[in-house]
């Protein structure tokens, strides 16, 4: 059945819909370019939506030329439709995206990489690794970010190199560090650690540096950085310092936090604004200080008005508490309306009982 594409430009709404339906029914790839061109001209929203449905269905079969032309459109809606259609397509679209990822137009390369970030195949990873050498920082940034999400070990060395040459691009530098933190394969690159210390005076970088160090650096390196940081603006980065220490304690469960850093962490308990931070820090310190000191601090925290601090105290006492702590928690159970605290008390009392009996 012949499709009269001129009806797309007419005034009759029903004729337009009929053309769109025919293109879809016949899977007419030759008609797709005309439909794409018309998309940016169409003012009727319901017709635009019908066109988008057809594009989603047929565009993956159209090849790199049609997709590339759509991405090059000056109309943002048209460009976004192309990317979304490619994201929804199955993996048969990957060779087309690979071709577009080396297009001379950096915007086409960027959109092609964007469309790859919903899938994971060996070919996709290879395409992304190749784009780490791209001349456009935005393409590199997208590739770095997704390779980090994929925990792609093979890209680690390249991302480290990019990080050490990205000081003038803070977003890319931080993205590299955070991708490496997700990949998390110790040991850290000592040249990159040295570089991080060199540029670490820039407050924009500190959060990402902490994440990277926490993922792979030794306790000594992390301690040195935190002690230096707290002397400048430790309270500002209290949450990040806590997260980093938690990460390294999980990686190295036998470490003992040394007195100087322990004092810093204790001070941070009173500088953080949210209960969640204090909760995490209290648990962290509980495993790295004298048991009697731990019990005493937790018993005081049972009286806190902050529910998360109370929960931390209950959890700590479940590990180190004595018979008298059962009595204190049972009294708290009578006074609280929080189901979460009641549940935590029940678990803690049971654990203490199992331990002392």
CSV table of N, CA and C in Angstrom, one decimal, residues 71 79-80 82-84 86-87 97 101 106-119 128 131 138-139 141-143 145-146:
chain,number,residue,atom,x,y,z
A,71,UNK,N,19.9,12.7,15.8
A,71,UNK,CA,20.6,13.3,16.9
A,71,UNK,C,21.2,14.7,16.5
A,79,UNK,N,16.1,15.2,19.4
A,79,UNK,CA,17.4,14.6,19.8
A,79,UNK,C,17.1,13.6,21.0
A,80,UNK,N,16.3,14.1,21.9
A,80,UNK,CA,16.1,13.2,23.1
A,80,UNK,C,15.3,12.0,22.7
A,82,UNK,N,15.5,10.4,20.0
A,82,UNK,CA,16.5,9.4,19.4
A,82,UNK,C,17.2,8.7,20.5
A,83,UNK,N,17.7,9.4,21.5
A,83,UNK,CA,18.4,8.7,22.6
A,83,UNK,C,17.5,7.7,23.3
A,84,UNK,N,16.3,8.2,23.6
A,84,UNK,CA,15.4,7.3,24.3
A,84,UNK,C,15.0,6.0,23.5
A,86,UNK,N,16.9,4.6,21.3
A,86,UNK,CA,18.1,3.7,21.4
A,86,UNK,C,18.3,3.0,22.7
A,87,UNK,N,17.9,3.7,23.8
A,87,UNK,CA,18.0,3.1,25.1
A,87,UNK,C,17.0,1.9,25.2
A,97,UNK,N,25.3,2.0,17.5
A,97,UNK,CA,25.9,2.9,18.5
A,97,UNK,C,27.4,3.0,18.5
A,101,UNK,N,29.5,6.3,17.9
A,101,UNK,CA,30.4,6.7,19.0
A,101,UNK,C,31.7,7.3,18.5
A,106,UNK,N,30.9,15.7,18.0
A,106,UNK,CA,31.0,15.3,19.4
A,106,UNK,C,29.7,15.1,20.1
A,107,UNK,N,28.7,15.9,19.6
A,107,UNK,CA,27.3,15.7,20.2
A,107,UNK,C,26.8,14.4,19.9
A,108,UNK,N,27.0,13.9,18.6
A,108,UNK,CA,26.5,12.6,18.2
A,108,UNK,C,27.2,11.5,19.1
A,109,UNK,N,28.6,11.7,19.3
A,109,UNK,CA,29.3,10.7,20.1
A,109,UNK,C,28.8,10.7,21.5
A,110,UNK,N,28.5,11.9,22.1
A,110,UNK,CA,28.0,12.0,23.4
A,110,UNK,C,26.6,11.3,23.5
A,111,UNK,N,25.7,11.5,22.6
A,111,UNK,CA,24.4,10.9,22.7
A,111,UNK,C,24.5,9.4,22.5
A,112,UNK,N,25.4,9.0,21.6
A,112,UNK,CA,25.6,7.5,21.4
A,112,UNK,C,26.1,6.9,22.7
A,113,UNK,N,27.0,7.5,23.4
A,113,UNK,CA,27.5,7.0,24.7
A,113,UNK,C,26.3,7.0,25.8
A,114,UNK,N,25.5,8.1,25.8
A,114,UNK,CA,24.4,8.1,26.7
A,114,UNK,C,23.5,6.9,26.5
A,115,UNK,N,23.3,6.6,25.2
A,115,UNK,CA,22.3,5.5,24.9
A,115,UNK,C,22.9,4.1,25.3
A,116,UNK,N,24.2,4.0,25.5
A,116,UNK,CA,24.8,2.8,25.9
A,116,UNK,C,24.7,2.5,27.4
A,117,UNK,N,24.4,3.5,28.1
A,117,UNK,CA,24.4,3.4,29.6
A,117,UNK,C,23.2,2.7,30.2
A,118,UNK,N,22.5,2.0,29.4
A,118,UNK,CA,21.4,1.2,29.9
A,118,UNK,C,21.7,-0.3,29.7
A,119,UNK,N,22.9,-0.6,29.3
A,119,UNK,CA,23.2,-2.0,28.9
A,119,UNK,C,24.6,-2.4,29.3
A,128,UNK,N,33.0,1.9,25.4
A,128,UNK,CA,33.2,2.9,26.5
A,128,UNK,C,34.7,3.1,26.8
A,131,UNK,N,36.3,5.3,24.3
A,131,UNK,CA,35.9,6.7,24.4
A,131,UNK,C,36.6,7.4,25.6
A,138,UNK,N,33.2,15.9,27.7
A,138,UNK,CA,31.9,15.4,28.1
A,138,UNK,C,31.7,14.0,27.8
A,139,UNK,N,32.2,13.6,26.6
A,139,UNK,CA,32.2,12.2,26.2
A,139,UNK,C,33.0,11.3,27.2
A,141,UNK,N,33.8,12.1,30.3
A,141,UNK,CA,33.1,12.1,31.6
A,141,UNK,C,32.0,11.0,31.6
A,142,UNK,N,31.2,10.9,30.6
A,142,UNK,CA,30.1,9.9,30.5
A,142,UNK,C,30.6,8.5,30.6
A,143,UNK,N,31.7,8.3,29.8
A,143,UNK,CA,32.3,6.9,29.7
A,143,UNK,C,32.9,6.6,31.1
A,145,UNK,N,32.1,7.7,34.1
A,145,UNK,CA,31.0,7.5,35.0
A,145,UNK,C,30.4,6.1,34.9
A,146,UNK,N,30.1,5.7,33.7
A,146,UNK,CA,29.4,4.4,33.5
A,146,UNK,C,30.3,3.2,33.7
